[in-house]
Amino acid sequence: MEEFIDKFNYVLVVILMMTGLWSMLAQNNLIKKCIGMAIFQTGIILFFISIGAKNNALIPILTETANHTYNDPNVNEVTNPLTQILMLTAIVVGVATLGVGLALAQKVHQQNDSFDEDEILNNQTK
Amino acid sequence: MIEHLPILIILGPLLGAVFASLTSWYRPKLSFPVVIFGLAISSLSAILIVFKLAFSELDVIHYQLGGWGTPEKDEYGIVGIQISVDYLNGLILATVSTIGLLTAVFSTRSVERELTGQQRYFFSLFSLLVSGLLGISITGDIFNLYVFMEIAALSSYALIAYGKGRSYMASFNYLMMGTMGACLYLLGVGFVFVKTGTLNIENLSQIIPQTLQNSQAVFVGFVLIMIGAWAKMAFFPLHGWLPNAYSYAPTASGALLAPLATKVSVYAMLRIMITVYSIDYVLKSPSIQSTVLLLSTISILVGSFFSITQSNLRKIACYFIISEIGYMVGGAWLANEPGLKGAIYHVVADAAMTSAFFMIIGCIVYRTGQTELKKLDGLFYKMPLTFVALIITMAALIGVPPTCGFFSKFYLIQGAVQAGTWHFVIALLISSLIKAIILFRIIEIGYNKVPNPAKEGNKTITREEAPLSMLIPTLIVTLSLILIGLFTDKLVTNFIAKALPEIPSL
């Protein structure tokens, strides 16, 4: 149980990702699919942030001393900056994908007057 | 200048895309020459770098972005992004950039007709897509690979959605599947990063095979990355999005996407399998290996059987892609020398074959306006050169000797026999047989049914080829099918054999 509580953010990651994946695959509504996609990506972002985090760690900023030299930070006292930077990129990608997805859903709605996948398929095969 | 060649390969089309959209505010007609210029630079640098590689002692050419690889800036070489060209991706880069350039020339007229007034947006997206694909092929960093994958994917969603009508829904389905694949890939990268602390492919290739052979997390990462790549390349259970997406797209988008997008994903899979994890690692999980081989057999059969039920030439071509993906994944997972040779050779050969096929379809659409098989009667008498090109392409897809399709199939069958995977051999032969049936259907319709000119009130049959800017790229690609076949020996000994990793003998 203690281990479970220790790693509770990873449990949350799994729950988020499964919710998102289920919504992407099983929902009929195009907008709900887009929401599922956003939740799925959020789960992955949380995963990456979790693996870079450390107990009682500070933000990874070098402190300047005299003569313009920088203190080498103690790596045990700062979080891993790389995962955070990677996720900045992933967030940008996620926003762009969501934007394109919603734009396509809007176009489909203009044509078929519906967001429901079954109805759209019926319309198109007619 | 020479040392900056690797980055020029990506920068050409990337800056081309930016300037094409910027200059279009000032003068819309400028976007096309700008894009062509960017693609030409990229293609030229790719070919130069391939020759540099072939005539030097070097195994791999590195390029450090921002000078981050130098010892004083980056002690362990894990912060900066490295791009590298070796024998494996040099070939892919040359193929992708050359086909990109030819397709750009090819697509001018058909875009002019299908997307009147939107050419500038089309060409910026086109250039962006090519730079994404080249980025996937050249990068030496697995996270960077994800970013380029998404650049390519986002521009391809937009390019498909230009097709109007049913293409919106097809593009939406592709977006869902593509995003799921990319996210799973990213998750796999996360698992690998947790255990190794680096994203550089070269570092990973030293760490994983040596010290992390038995790590559960790295194994889960491997499976996730593979599933991600399979979703992107439309491997069997994840193939549902492909036929609609590629057949409802504008013909020019189809001609670019169909040959390149899936093949580059296959390259990504090969890179992860061969370089990052090593073939040893693949062979260590025989149950997964046999499952993947079974899936690729099913993929080949499904693609072939669906293609014969279709009445539309574009749909037939799309189902061919699914069966060809089965060839490549199967060949790679045979994990022996001829199998891998066949898979790498087939990436290049199939890019050329699919490109030729979709360009021919583009020519036919430009002149006749549709691709229903039964309406193509007497095609030989109306468009003789296009029809001959179609026959050559079909012959290459079947695997008739002088063309490249024969040699890839030869290597694949050799590998499958060596591994004792008989169902894969049978699937390859059945797929050839079905393609032969389709070839004879095309000959039956296009050559044996002589059209009656009197019906349209003409004395003779009007012979009208597609415009030269479409016909010439089509014929170049078609000829290259035979040329690649004739120079197979050189290609294999000089590049593909050197690209192979050390394969443990069983």
PDB file of C-alpha atoms in Angstrom, chain B residues 246-411:
ATOM      1  CA  TYR B 246      -4.887   8.191 -49.464  1.00  0.00           C
ATOM      2  CA  SER B 247      -7.679   7.667 -51.956  1.00  0.00           C
ATOM      3  CA  TYR B 248      -9.775  10.726 -51.058  1.00  0.00           C
ATOM      4  CA  ALA B 249      -6.762  13.049 -50.879  1.00  0.00           C
ATOM      5  CA  PRO B 250      -6.004  15.264 -53.908  1.00  0.00           C
ATOM      6  CA  THR B 251      -3.980  13.263 -56.446  1.00  0.00           C
ATOM      7  CA  ALA B 252      -0.870  15.371 -55.839  1.00  0.00           C
ATOM      8  CA  SER B 253      -1.025  14.801 -52.055  1.00  0.00           C
ATOM      9  CA  GLY B 254      -1.545  11.106 -52.646  1.00  0.00           C
ATOM     10  CA  ALA B 255       1.464  10.981 -54.958  1.00  0.00           C
ATOM     11  CA  LEU B 256       3.676  12.459 -52.239  1.00  0.00           C
ATOM     12  CA  LEU B 257       2.221  10.762 -49.158  1.00  0.00           C
ATOM     13  CA  ALA B 258       1.703   7.233 -50.369  1.00  0.00           C
ATOM     14  CA  PRO B 259       5.287   6.425 -51.358  1.00  0.00           C
ATOM     15  CA  LEU B 260       7.091   8.362 -48.647  1.00  0.00           C
ATOM     16  CA  ALA B 261       5.143   8.625 -45.382  1.00  0.00           C
ATOM     17  CA  THR B 262       4.799   4.901 -44.715  1.00  0.00           C
ATOM     18  CA  LYS B 263       8.302   4.035 -45.952  1.00  0.00           C
ATOM     19  CA  VAL B 264       9.918   6.566 -43.645  1.00  0.00           C
ATOM     20  CA  SER B 265       8.052   5.037 -40.698  1.00  0.00           C
ATOM     21  CA  VAL B 266       9.461   1.669 -41.740  1.00  0.00           C
ATOM     22  CA  TYR B 267      12.905   3.258 -41.677  1.00  0.00           C
ATOM     23  CA  ALA B 268      12.225   4.546 -38.145  1.00  0.00           C
ATOM     24  CA  MET B 269      11.284   1.029 -37.088  1.00  0.00           C
ATOM     25  CA  LEU B 270      14.437  -0.398 -38.696  1.00  0.00           C
ATOM     26  CA  ARG B 271      16.600   2.211 -37.001  1.00  0.00           C
ATOM     27  CA  ILE B 272      15.161   1.412 -33.560  1.00  0.00           C
ATOM     28  CA  MET B 273      15.466  -2.329 -34.180  1.00  0.00           C
ATOM     29  CA  ILE B 274      18.923  -2.412 -35.728  1.00  0.00           C
ATOM     30  CA  THR B 275      20.798   0.425 -34.104  1.00  0.00           C
ATOM     31  CA  VAL B 276      19.159   1.209 -30.784  1.00  0.00           C
ATOM     32  CA  TYR B 277      18.242  -2.296 -29.648  1.00  0.00           C
ATOM     33  CA  SER B 278      20.401  -4.542 -31.882  1.00  0.00           C
ATOM     34  CA  ILE B 279      19.231  -7.668 -33.655  1.00  0.00           C
ATOM     35  CA  ASP B 280      20.296  -9.777 -30.665  1.00  0.00           C
ATOM     36  CA  TYR B 281      17.602  -8.109 -28.632  1.00  0.00           C
ATOM     37  CA  VAL B 282      14.963  -8.847 -31.252  1.00  0.00           C
ATOM     38  CA  LEU B 283      15.979 -12.497 -31.404  1.00  0.00           C
ATOM     39  CA  LYS B 284      15.755 -12.782 -27.627  1.00  0.00           C
ATOM     40  CA  SER B 285      11.967 -12.659 -27.663  1.00  0.00           C
ATOM     41  CA  PRO B 286      11.001 -15.411 -30.129  1.00  0.00           C
ATOM     42  CA  SER B 287       7.315 -15.363 -29.186  1.00  0.00           C
ATOM     43  CA  ILE B 288       7.009 -11.717 -30.213  1.00  0.00           C
ATOM     44  CA  GLN B 289       9.052 -12.376 -33.345  1.00  0.00           C
ATOM     45  CA  SER B 290       6.771 -15.182 -34.492  1.00  0.00           C
ATOM     46  CA  THR B 291       3.668 -13.100 -33.699  1.00  0.00           C
ATOM     47  CA  VAL B 292       4.949 -10.182 -35.764  1.00  0.00           C
ATOM     48  CA  LEU B 293       5.816 -12.511 -38.642  1.00  0.00           C
ATOM     49  CA  LEU B 294       2.306 -13.954 -38.507  1.00  0.00           C
ATOM     50  CA  LEU B 295       0.834 -10.449 -38.480  1.00  0.00           C
ATOM     51  CA  SER B 296       2.913  -9.459 -41.511  1.00  0.00           C
ATOM     52  CA  THR B 297       1.699 -12.567 -43.338  1.00  0.00           C
ATOM     53  CA  ILE B 298      -1.885 -11.568 -42.529  1.00  0.00           C
ATOM     54  CA  SER B 299      -1.095  -8.006 -43.570  1.00  0.00           C
ATOM     55  CA  ILE B 300       0.155  -9.171 -46.979  1.00  0.00           C
ATOM     56  CA  LEU B 301      -2.874 -11.409 -47.489  1.00  0.00           C
ATOM     57  CA  VAL B 302      -5.400  -8.809 -46.313  1.00  0.00           C
ATOM     58  CA  GLY B 303      -3.879  -6.149 -48.558  1.00  0.00           C
ATOM     59  CA  SER B 304      -3.874  -8.464 -51.552  1.00  0.00           C
ATOM     60  CA  PHE B 305      -7.376  -9.849 -51.105  1.00  0.00           C
ATOM     61  CA  PHE B 306      -8.908  -6.438 -50.534  1.00  0.00           C
ATOM     62  CA  SER B 307      -7.114  -5.043 -53.575  1.00  0.00           C
ATOM     63  CA  ILE B 308      -8.710  -7.596 -55.869  1.00  0.00           C
ATOM     64  CA  THR B 309     -12.208  -6.736 -54.656  1.00  0.00           C
ATOM     65  CA  GLN B 310     -11.801  -3.045 -55.459  1.00  0.00           C
ATOM     66  CA  SER B 311     -13.008  -1.521 -58.680  1.00  0.00           C
ATOM     67  CA  ASN B 312     -11.096   1.735 -58.324  1.00  0.00           C
ATOM     68  CA  LEU B 313      -7.448   1.989 -59.355  1.00  0.00           C
ATOM     69  CA  ARG B 314      -6.588   4.328 -56.455  1.00  0.00           C
ATOM     70  CA  LYS B 315      -8.134   2.003 -53.881  1.00  0.00           C
ATOM     71  CA  ILE B 316      -6.208  -0.895 -55.430  1.00  0.00           C
ATOM     72  CA  ALA B 317      -2.976   1.084 -55.064  1.00  0.00           C
ATOM     73  CA  CYS B 318      -3.814   1.873 -51.417  1.00  0.00           C
ATOM     74  CA  TYR B 319      -4.370  -1.796 -50.553  1.00  0.00           C
ATOM     75  CA  PHE B 320      -1.106  -2.620 -52.329  1.00  0.00           C
ATOM     76  CA  ILE B 321       0.648  -0.337 -49.839  1.00  0.00           C
ATOM     77  CA  ILE B 322      -0.771  -2.376 -46.953  1.00  0.00           C
ATOM     78  CA  SER B 323       0.565  -5.589 -48.439  1.00  0.00           C
ATOM     79  CA  GLU B 324       3.961  -4.001 -49.165  1.00  0.00           C
ATOM     80  CA  ILE B 325       4.186  -2.862 -45.533  1.00  0.00           C
ATOM     81  CA  GLY B 326       3.743  -6.514 -44.642  1.00  0.00           C
ATOM     82  CA  TYR B 327       6.772  -7.368 -46.830  1.00  0.00           C
ATOM     83  CA  MET B 328       8.994  -4.834 -45.110  1.00  0.00           C
ATOM     84  CA  VAL B 329       7.980  -5.489 -41.503  1.00  0.00           C
ATOM     85  CA  GLY B 330       8.164  -9.222 -42.095  1.00  0.00           C
ATOM     86  CA  GLY B 331      11.570  -8.952 -43.748  1.00  0.00           C
ATOM     87  CA  ALA B 332      12.929  -6.875 -40.887  1.00  0.00           C
ATOM     88  CA  TRP B 333      11.591  -9.226 -38.220  1.00  0.00           C
ATOM     89  CA  LEU B 334      13.019 -12.309 -39.923  1.00  0.00           C
ATOM     90  CA  ALA B 335      16.175 -10.849 -38.374  1.00  0.00           C
ATOM     91  CA  ASN B 336      18.595 -12.671 -40.643  1.00  0.00           C
ATOM     92  CA  GLU B 337      20.880 -11.273 -43.297  1.00  0.00           C
ATOM     93  CA  PRO B 338      18.834 -11.782 -46.477  1.00  0.00           C
ATOM     94  CA  GLY B 339      15.634 -10.764 -44.711  1.00  0.00           C
ATOM     95  CA  LEU B 340      17.056  -7.459 -43.528  1.00  0.00           C
ATOM     96  CA  LYS B 341      18.714  -6.847 -46.899  1.00  0.00           C
ATOM     97  CA  GLY B 342      15.350  -7.441 -48.551  1.00  0.00           C
ATOM     98  CA  ALA B 343      13.562  -5.122 -46.131  1.00  0.00           C
ATOM     99  CA  ILE B 344      16.020  -2.239 -46.624  1.00  0.00           C
ATOM    100  CA  TYR B 345      16.134  -2.762 -50.388  1.00  0.00           C
ATOM    101  CA  HIS B 346      12.362  -2.903 -50.512  1.00  0.00           C
ATOM    102  CA  VAL B 347      12.027   0.427 -48.675  1.00  0.00           C
ATOM    103  CA  VAL B 348      13.843   2.090 -51.591  1.00  0.00           C
ATOM    104  CA  ALA B 349      12.254  -0.054 -54.293  1.00  0.00           C
ATOM    105  CA  ASP B 350       8.737   0.287 -52.942  1.00  0.00           C
ATOM    106  CA  ALA B 351       9.073   4.051 -52.555  1.00  0.00           C
ATOM    107  CA  ALA B 352       9.858   4.196 -56.290  1.00  0.00           C
ATOM    108  CA  MET B 353       7.119   1.711 -57.260  1.00  0.00           C
ATOM    109  CA  THR B 354       4.369   3.373 -55.232  1.00  0.00           C
ATOM    110  CA  SER B 355       5.494   6.776 -56.431  1.00  0.00           C
ATOM    111  CA  ALA B 356       5.291   5.642 -60.059  1.00  0.00           C
ATOM    112  CA  PHE B 357       1.871   4.085 -59.483  1.00  0.00           C
ATOM    113  CA  PHE B 358       0.377   7.182 -57.871  1.00  0.00           C
ATOM    114  CA  MET B 359       1.914   9.484 -60.494  1.00  0.00           C
ATOM    115  CA  ILE B 360       0.352   7.376 -63.235  1.00  0.00           C
ATOM    116  CA  ILE B 361      -2.972   7.586 -61.427  1.00  0.00           C
ATOM    117  CA  GLY B 362      -2.465  11.350 -61.293  1.00  0.00           C
ATOM    118  CA  CYS B 363      -1.924  11.462 -65.070  1.00  0.00           C
ATOM    119  CA  ILE B 364      -5.042   9.371 -65.706  1.00  0.00           C
ATOM    120  CA  VAL B 365      -7.122  11.553 -63.381  1.00  0.00           C
ATOM    121  CA  TYR B 366      -5.847  14.680 -65.105  1.00  0.00           C
ATOM    122  CA  ARG B 367      -7.018  13.489 -68.538  1.00  0.00           C
ATOM    123  CA  THR B 368     -10.047  11.326 -67.844  1.00  0.00           C
ATOM    124  CA  GLY B 369     -11.202  12.624 -64.476  1.00  0.00           C
ATOM    125  CA  GLN B 370     -11.816   9.273 -62.816  1.00  0.00           C
ATOM    126  CA  THR B 371     -10.073   6.042 -61.892  1.00  0.00           C
ATOM    127  CA  GLU B 372     -12.872   3.460 -61.998  1.00  0.00           C
ATOM    128  CA  LEU B 373     -11.309   0.419 -63.656  1.00  0.00           C
ATOM    129  CA  LYS B 374     -14.169  -0.307 -66.008  1.00  0.00           C
ATOM    130  CA  LYS B 375     -14.127   3.232 -67.389  1.00  0.00           C
ATOM    131  CA  LEU B 376     -10.484   2.985 -68.414  1.00  0.00           C
ATOM    132  CA  ASP B 377     -11.277   0.969 -71.557  1.00  0.00           C
ATOM    133  CA  GLY B 378      -8.903   1.597 -74.415  1.00  0.00           C
ATOM    134  CA  LEU B 379      -6.488   3.498 -72.191  1.00  0.00           C
ATOM    135  CA  PHE B 380      -3.596   2.227 -74.317  1.00  0.00           C
ATOM    136  CA  TYR B 381      -4.985   3.946 -77.388  1.00  0.00           C
ATOM    137  CA  LYS B 382      -5.637   7.225 -75.579  1.00  0.00           C
ATOM    138  CA  MET B 383      -2.538   7.498 -73.384  1.00  0.00           C
ATOM    139  CA  PRO B 384       0.027   4.985 -74.700  1.00  0.00           C
ATOM    140  CA  LEU B 385       3.050   6.132 -72.689  1.00  0.00           C
ATOM    141  CA  THR B 386       1.118   6.283 -69.428  1.00  0.00           C
ATOM    142  CA  PHE B 387      -0.299   2.838 -70.072  1.00  0.00           C
ATOM    143  CA  VAL B 388       3.132   1.355 -70.777  1.00  0.00           C
ATOM    144  CA  ALA B 389       4.419   2.956 -67.573  1.00  0.00           C
ATOM    145  CA  LEU B 390       1.492   1.402 -65.710  1.00  0.00           C
ATOM    146  CA  ILE B 391       2.364  -2.037 -67.103  1.00  0.00           C
ATOM    147  CA  ILE B 392       6.029  -1.646 -66.085  1.00  0.00           C
ATOM    148  CA  THR B 393       5.018  -0.544 -62.593  1.00  0.00           C
ATOM    149  CA  MET B 394       2.630  -3.460 -62.207  1.00  0.00           C
ATOM    150  CA  ALA B 395       5.381  -5.801 -63.433  1.00  0.00           C
ATOM    151  CA  ALA B 396       7.704  -4.381 -60.778  1.00  0.00           C
ATOM    152  CA  LEU B 397       5.032  -4.859 -58.107  1.00  0.00           C
ATOM    153  CA  ILE B 398       4.570  -8.462 -59.178  1.00  0.00           C
ATOM    154  CA  GLY B 399       8.322  -9.036 -59.281  1.00  0.00           C
ATOM    155  CA  VAL B 400       9.197  -9.629 -62.930  1.00  0.00           C
ATOM    156  CA  PRO B 401      13.011 -10.091 -63.212  1.00  0.00           C
ATOM    157  CA  PRO B 402      14.670  -6.998 -64.608  1.00  0.00           C
ATOM    158  CA  THR B 403      12.700  -4.696 -62.310  1.00  0.00           C
ATOM    159  CA  CYS B 404      13.537  -3.929 -58.691  1.00  0.00           C
ATOM    160  CA  GLY B 405      10.481  -5.747 -57.330  1.00  0.00           C
ATOM    161  CA  PHE B 406      12.003  -9.086 -58.283  1.00  0.00           C
ATOM    162  CA  PHE B 407      15.179  -8.590 -56.287  1.00  0.00           C
ATOM    163  CA  SER B 408      13.493  -7.486 -53.090  1.00  0.00           C
ATOM    164  CA  LYS B 409      11.156 -10.447 -53.289  1.00  0.00           C
ATOM    165  CA  PHE B 410      14.135 -12.695 -53.986  1.00  0.00           C
ATOM    166  CA  TYR B 411      15.929 -11.571 -50.834  1.00  0.00           C
TER     167      TYR B 411
END
